[in-house]
XYZ file of C-alpha atoms in Angstrom:
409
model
C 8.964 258.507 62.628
C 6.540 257.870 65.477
C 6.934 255.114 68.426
C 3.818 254.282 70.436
C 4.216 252.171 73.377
C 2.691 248.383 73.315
C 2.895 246.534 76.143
C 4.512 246.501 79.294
C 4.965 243.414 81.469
C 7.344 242.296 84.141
C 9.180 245.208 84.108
C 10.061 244.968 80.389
C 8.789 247.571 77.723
C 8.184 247.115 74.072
C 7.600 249.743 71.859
C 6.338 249.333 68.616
C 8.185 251.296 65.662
C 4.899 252.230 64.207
C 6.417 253.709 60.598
C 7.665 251.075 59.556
C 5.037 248.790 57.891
C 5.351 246.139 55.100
C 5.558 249.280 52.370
C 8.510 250.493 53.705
C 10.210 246.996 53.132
C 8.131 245.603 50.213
C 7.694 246.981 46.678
C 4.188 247.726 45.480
C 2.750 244.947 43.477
C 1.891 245.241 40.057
C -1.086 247.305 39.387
C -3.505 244.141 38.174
C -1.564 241.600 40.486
C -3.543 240.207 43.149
C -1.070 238.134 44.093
C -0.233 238.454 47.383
C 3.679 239.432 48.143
C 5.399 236.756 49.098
C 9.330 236.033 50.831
C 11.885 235.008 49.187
C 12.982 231.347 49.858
C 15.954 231.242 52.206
C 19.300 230.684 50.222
C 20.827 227.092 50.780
C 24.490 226.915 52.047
C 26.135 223.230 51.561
C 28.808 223.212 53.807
C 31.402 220.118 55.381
C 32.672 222.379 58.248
C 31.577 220.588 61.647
C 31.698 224.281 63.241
C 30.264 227.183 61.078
C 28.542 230.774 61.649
C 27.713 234.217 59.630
C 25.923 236.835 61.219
C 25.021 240.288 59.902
C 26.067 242.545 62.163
C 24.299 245.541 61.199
C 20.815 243.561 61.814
C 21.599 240.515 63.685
C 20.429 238.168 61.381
C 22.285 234.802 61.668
C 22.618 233.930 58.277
C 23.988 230.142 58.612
C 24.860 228.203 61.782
C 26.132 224.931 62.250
C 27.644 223.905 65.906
C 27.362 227.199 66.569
C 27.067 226.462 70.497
C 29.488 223.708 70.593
C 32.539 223.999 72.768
C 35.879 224.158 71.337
C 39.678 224.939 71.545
C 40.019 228.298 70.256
C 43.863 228.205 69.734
C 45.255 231.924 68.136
C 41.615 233.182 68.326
C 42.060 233.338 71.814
C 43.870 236.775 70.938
C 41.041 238.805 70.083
C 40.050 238.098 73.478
C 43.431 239.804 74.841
C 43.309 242.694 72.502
C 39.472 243.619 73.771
C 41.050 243.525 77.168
C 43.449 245.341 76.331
C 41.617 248.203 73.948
C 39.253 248.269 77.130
C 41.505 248.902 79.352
C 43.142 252.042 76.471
C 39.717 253.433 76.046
C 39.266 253.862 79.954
C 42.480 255.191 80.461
C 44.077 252.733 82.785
C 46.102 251.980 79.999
C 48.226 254.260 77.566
C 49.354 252.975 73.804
C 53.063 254.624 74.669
C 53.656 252.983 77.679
C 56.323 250.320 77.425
C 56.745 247.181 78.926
C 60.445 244.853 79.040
C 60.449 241.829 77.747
C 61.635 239.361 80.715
C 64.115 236.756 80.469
C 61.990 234.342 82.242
C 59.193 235.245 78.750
C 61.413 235.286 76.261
C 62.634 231.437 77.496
C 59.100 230.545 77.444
C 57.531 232.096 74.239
C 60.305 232.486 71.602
C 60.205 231.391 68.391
C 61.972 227.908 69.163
C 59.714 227.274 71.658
C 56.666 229.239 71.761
C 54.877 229.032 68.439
C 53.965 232.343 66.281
C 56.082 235.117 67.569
C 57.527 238.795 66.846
C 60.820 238.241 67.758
C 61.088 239.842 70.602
C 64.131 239.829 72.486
C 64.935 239.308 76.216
C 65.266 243.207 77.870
C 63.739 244.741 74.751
C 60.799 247.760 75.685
C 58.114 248.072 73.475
C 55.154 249.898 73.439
C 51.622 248.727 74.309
C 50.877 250.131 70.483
C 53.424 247.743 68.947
C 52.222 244.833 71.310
C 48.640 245.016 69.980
C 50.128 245.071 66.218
C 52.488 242.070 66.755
C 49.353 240.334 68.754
C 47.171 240.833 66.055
C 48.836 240.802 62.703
C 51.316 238.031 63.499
C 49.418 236.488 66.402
C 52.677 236.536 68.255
C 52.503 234.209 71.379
C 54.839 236.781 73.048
C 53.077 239.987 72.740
C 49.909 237.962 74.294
C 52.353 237.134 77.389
C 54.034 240.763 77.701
C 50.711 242.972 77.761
C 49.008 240.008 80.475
C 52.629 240.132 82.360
C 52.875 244.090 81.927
C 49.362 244.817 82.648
C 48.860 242.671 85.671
C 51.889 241.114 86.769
C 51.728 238.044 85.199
C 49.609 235.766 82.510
C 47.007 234.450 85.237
C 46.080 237.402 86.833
C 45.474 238.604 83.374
C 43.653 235.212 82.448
C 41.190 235.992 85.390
C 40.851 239.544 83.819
C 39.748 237.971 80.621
C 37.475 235.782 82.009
C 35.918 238.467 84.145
C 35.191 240.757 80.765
C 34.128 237.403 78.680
C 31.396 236.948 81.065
C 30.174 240.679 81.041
C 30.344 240.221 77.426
C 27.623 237.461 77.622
C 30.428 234.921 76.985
C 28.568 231.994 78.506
C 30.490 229.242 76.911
C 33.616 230.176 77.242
C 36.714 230.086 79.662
C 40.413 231.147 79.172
C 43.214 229.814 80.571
C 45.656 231.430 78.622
C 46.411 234.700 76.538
C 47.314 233.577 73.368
C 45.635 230.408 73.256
C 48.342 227.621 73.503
C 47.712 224.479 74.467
C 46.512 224.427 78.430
C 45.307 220.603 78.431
C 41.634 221.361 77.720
C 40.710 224.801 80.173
C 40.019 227.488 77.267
C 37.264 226.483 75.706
C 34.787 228.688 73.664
C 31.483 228.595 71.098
C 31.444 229.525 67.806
C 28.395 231.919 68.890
C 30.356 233.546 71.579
C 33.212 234.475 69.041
C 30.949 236.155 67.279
C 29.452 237.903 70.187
C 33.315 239.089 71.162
C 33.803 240.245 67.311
C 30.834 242.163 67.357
C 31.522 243.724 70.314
C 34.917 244.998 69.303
C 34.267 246.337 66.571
C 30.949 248.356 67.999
C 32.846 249.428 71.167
C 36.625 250.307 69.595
C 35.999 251.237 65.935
C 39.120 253.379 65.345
C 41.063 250.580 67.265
C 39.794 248.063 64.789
C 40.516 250.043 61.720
C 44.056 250.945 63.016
C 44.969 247.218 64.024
C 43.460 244.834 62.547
C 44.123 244.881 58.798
C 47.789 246.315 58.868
C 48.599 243.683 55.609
C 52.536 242.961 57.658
C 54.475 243.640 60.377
C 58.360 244.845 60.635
C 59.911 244.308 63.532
C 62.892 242.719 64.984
C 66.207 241.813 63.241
C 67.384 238.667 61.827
C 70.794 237.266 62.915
C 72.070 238.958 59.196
C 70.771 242.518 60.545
C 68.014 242.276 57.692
C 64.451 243.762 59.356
C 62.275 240.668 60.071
C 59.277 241.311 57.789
C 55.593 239.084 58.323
C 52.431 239.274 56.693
C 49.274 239.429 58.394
C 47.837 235.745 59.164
C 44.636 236.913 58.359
C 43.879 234.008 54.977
C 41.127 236.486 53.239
C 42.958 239.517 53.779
C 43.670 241.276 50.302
C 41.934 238.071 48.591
C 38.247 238.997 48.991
C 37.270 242.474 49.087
C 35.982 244.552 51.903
C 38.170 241.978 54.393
C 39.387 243.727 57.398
C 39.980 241.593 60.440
C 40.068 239.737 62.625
C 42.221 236.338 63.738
C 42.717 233.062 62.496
C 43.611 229.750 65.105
C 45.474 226.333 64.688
C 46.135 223.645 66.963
C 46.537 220.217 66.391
C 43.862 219.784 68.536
C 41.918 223.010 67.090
C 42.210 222.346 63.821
C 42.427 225.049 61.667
C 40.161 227.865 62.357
C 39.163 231.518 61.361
C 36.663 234.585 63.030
C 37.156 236.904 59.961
C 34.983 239.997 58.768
C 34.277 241.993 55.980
C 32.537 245.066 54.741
C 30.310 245.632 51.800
C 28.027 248.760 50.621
C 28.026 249.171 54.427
C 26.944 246.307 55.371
C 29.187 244.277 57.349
C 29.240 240.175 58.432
C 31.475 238.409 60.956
C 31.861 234.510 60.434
C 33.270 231.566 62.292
C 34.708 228.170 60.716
C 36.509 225.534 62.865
C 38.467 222.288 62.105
C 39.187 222.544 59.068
C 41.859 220.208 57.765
C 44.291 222.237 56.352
C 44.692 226.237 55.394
C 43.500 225.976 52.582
C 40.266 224.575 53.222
C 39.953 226.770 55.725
C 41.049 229.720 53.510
C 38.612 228.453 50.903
C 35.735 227.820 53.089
C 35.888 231.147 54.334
C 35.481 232.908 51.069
C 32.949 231.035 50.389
C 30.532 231.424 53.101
C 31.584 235.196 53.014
C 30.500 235.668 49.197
C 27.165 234.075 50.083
C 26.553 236.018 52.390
C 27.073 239.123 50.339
C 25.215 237.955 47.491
C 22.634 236.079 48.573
C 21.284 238.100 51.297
C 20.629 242.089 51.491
C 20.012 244.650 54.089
C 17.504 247.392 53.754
C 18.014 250.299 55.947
C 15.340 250.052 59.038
C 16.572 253.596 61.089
C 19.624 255.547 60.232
C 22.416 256.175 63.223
C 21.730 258.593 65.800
C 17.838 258.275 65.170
C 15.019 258.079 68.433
C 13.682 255.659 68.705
C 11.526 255.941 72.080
C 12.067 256.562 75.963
C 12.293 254.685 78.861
C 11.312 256.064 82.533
C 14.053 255.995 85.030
C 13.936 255.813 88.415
C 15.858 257.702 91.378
C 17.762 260.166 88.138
C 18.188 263.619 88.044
C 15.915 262.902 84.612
C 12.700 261.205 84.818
C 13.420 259.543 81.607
C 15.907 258.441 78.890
C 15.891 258.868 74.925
C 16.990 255.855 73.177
C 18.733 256.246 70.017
C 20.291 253.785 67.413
C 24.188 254.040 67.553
C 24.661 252.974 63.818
C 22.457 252.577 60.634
C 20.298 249.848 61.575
C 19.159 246.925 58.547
C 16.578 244.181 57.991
C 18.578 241.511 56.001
C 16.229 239.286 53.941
C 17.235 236.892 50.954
C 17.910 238.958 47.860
C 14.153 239.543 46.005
C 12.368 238.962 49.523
C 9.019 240.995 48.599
C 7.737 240.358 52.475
C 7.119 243.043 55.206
C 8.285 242.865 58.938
C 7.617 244.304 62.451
C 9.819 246.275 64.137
C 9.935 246.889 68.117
C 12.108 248.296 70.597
C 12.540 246.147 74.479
C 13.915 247.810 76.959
C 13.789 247.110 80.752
C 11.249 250.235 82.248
C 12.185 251.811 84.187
C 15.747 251.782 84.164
C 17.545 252.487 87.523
C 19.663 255.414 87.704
C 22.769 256.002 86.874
C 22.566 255.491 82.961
C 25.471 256.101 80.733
C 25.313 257.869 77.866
C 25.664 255.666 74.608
C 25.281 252.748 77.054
C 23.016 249.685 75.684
C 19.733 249.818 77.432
C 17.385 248.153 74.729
C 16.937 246.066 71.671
C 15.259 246.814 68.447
C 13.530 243.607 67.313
C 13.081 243.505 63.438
C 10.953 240.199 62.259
C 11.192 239.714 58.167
C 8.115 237.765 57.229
C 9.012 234.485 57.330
C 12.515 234.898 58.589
C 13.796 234.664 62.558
C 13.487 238.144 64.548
C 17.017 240.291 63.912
C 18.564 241.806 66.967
C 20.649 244.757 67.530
C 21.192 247.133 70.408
C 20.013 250.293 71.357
C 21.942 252.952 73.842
C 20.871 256.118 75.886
C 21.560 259.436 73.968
C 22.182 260.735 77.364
C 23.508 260.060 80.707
C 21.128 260.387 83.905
C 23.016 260.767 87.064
C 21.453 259.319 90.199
C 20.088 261.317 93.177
C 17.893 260.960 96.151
C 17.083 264.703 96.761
C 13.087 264.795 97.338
C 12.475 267.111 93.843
C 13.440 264.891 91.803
C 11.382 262.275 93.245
C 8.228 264.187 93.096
C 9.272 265.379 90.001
C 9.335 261.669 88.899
C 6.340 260.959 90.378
C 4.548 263.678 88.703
C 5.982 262.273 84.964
C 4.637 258.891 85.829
C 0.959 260.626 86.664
C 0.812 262.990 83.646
C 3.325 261.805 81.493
C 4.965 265.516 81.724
């Protein structure tokens, strides 16, 4: 597959994947049809939700959105905000999965299970590890395993809420500020968008992949005693979870102010979609509504592959590098999703900022691939480096640079 470079304004570059044409998309017509090829009308979803999104994420196609950007109490769902955090902080290694942390007395008053909402039962002076933290966090949505890593990690829950905030707003998080860990009730102050959930979801599962498969779909969680001695057993929160197939994560939310609300995910034939609903009245609405717009999504709409991982897609030039240039590469199987039957084409070009400025981290995002369905909104997904370029300011590689941008050598 060839990439020829299209235009390049204002410092941004678009490249134009030139293989892929209407044919690769579209079957042939007919011989004796000369009816043009046509897309398929856009499915209709009916929904009563007041807060509602589904987004492929293996094309970035938002399939249905409803108050999307609308600011709301997150409750629970606050969570996958801590475990990112905290996963980031793992995959860096500021943070190990053995290292333990002792639950305080001063905690344990504050978020036990009399008082502090969804819980693992922890008990005042017990260690546990940063591995069982993330499992009682996510599975259970315990309130105290949100207020042990923030205490254990940085010293107490708002330093850590500051830490959040910081890595929301790297994240593109524009809409949304934490005020807590776990998402209880803080008189209005954490606040997020449908769309920015969705941003965070997709994020953690593209940046921690083994972390997501080994946390967020264990079906229950054993820990802790009851007074009898018996081992205190839960099942995962998660309302789809062993109900509709391919279901694998991530964190449901409820707050009398909240409502009830979900950011779930699933997996099918490789493709995968991450949803929102908010205020609902009741589980099972929310339960039900979920399924729903998840089985529409997966039956009404399909992807068709557009590049496969690990596939080159262009360059971009760099500046002050020990390389005078970067190959960009897709870091999973990329897809078009189009309404099932869409007989259309699309267009299909990488943007990247040109040139970049040294240093550039391998597998790091430094471009899109834009992929416009006939008829359909462009579908976004990112593209990273294949390799790293270290800066320098030693006088070969600037000539040597200069020479590239004269011959193209």
């Amino acid at each position: 597959m060839n990439f020829s470079r299209v235009l390049t304004r204002a410092g941004v570059t678009a490249v134009l994947f030139a293989a892929l044409s209407a044919a690769t998309l579209a079957p042939a017509p007919a011989r004796g049809d000369a009816t043009p090829a046509r897309p398929a009308t856009r499915p209709l979803y009916v929904t009563e939700a007041p807060i509602v999104m589904l987004k492929d994420a293996d094309s970035g196609a938002i399939l249905f959105s409803r108050g999307a950007d609308k600011r709301f109490a997150p409750a629970s769902m606050t969570k996958v905000m801590t475990a990112y955090v905290v996963l980031d902080l793992i995959a860096k290694g500021e943070l190990a999965r053995d290292q333990q942390f002792t639950m305080t007395e001063a905690l344990w008053k504050k978020w036990n299970g009399s008082t502090g909402g969804s819980t693992m039962f922890l008990r005042a002076g017990e260690k546990v590890s940063v591995d069982q933290l993330l499992k009682g966090l996510i599975t259970v949505s315990g309130n105290d395993a949100a207020a042990l890593l923030a205490a254990g990690i940085d010293g107490s829950e708002q330093a850590f809420v500051r830490r959040m905030n910081k890595v929301a707003a790297e994240l593109g998080m524009s809409s949304s500020r934490f005020g807590t860990p776990n998402g209880w009730p803080d008189g209005g102050v954490t606040k997020v968008s449908a769309a920015d959930l969705i941003t965070l979801a997709d994020r953690l599962i593209r940046d921690f992949p083994a972390d997501y498969d080994r946390y967020f779909a264990i079906p229950r969680l054993q820990h802790g005693k009851a007074p009898d001695s018996t081992p205190i057993v839960q099942p995962n929160r998660n309302p789809i979870l062993g109900r509709f197939a391919g279901a694998d994560g991530l964190k449901t939310g409820h707050t009398a102010e909240a409502g009830y609300c979900f950011l779930g995910s699933a997996r099918r034939d490789g493709r995968r979609l991450i949803m929102v609903v908010a205020g609902m009245g009741s589980e099972k609405a929310r339960r039900d509504e979920a399924e729903r717009l998840m089985r529409w999504g997966f039956e009404e709409w399909e992807g068709r592959l557009v590049a496969p991982a690990g596939k080159v897609v262009g360059h971009l030039d760099v500046n002050g590098g020990t390389a005078p240039m970067v190959a960009v590469e897709t870091p999973l199987p990329i897809r078009v999703t189009v309404p099932k039957g869409f007989s259309g084409g699309y267009r299909a070009v990488m943007r990247g900022r040109a040139p970049q400025s040294a240093p550039v981290g391998r597998r790091v995002k430094v471009a899109d691939l834009v992929v416009t369905p006939t008829g359909l909104p462009p579908q976004i997904t990112p593209l990273v480096a294949t390799s790293g370029v270290e800066a320098t300011d030693s006088l070969w590689s600037r000539s040597r640079t200069g020479l590239y941008r004269l011959t193209g050598r």
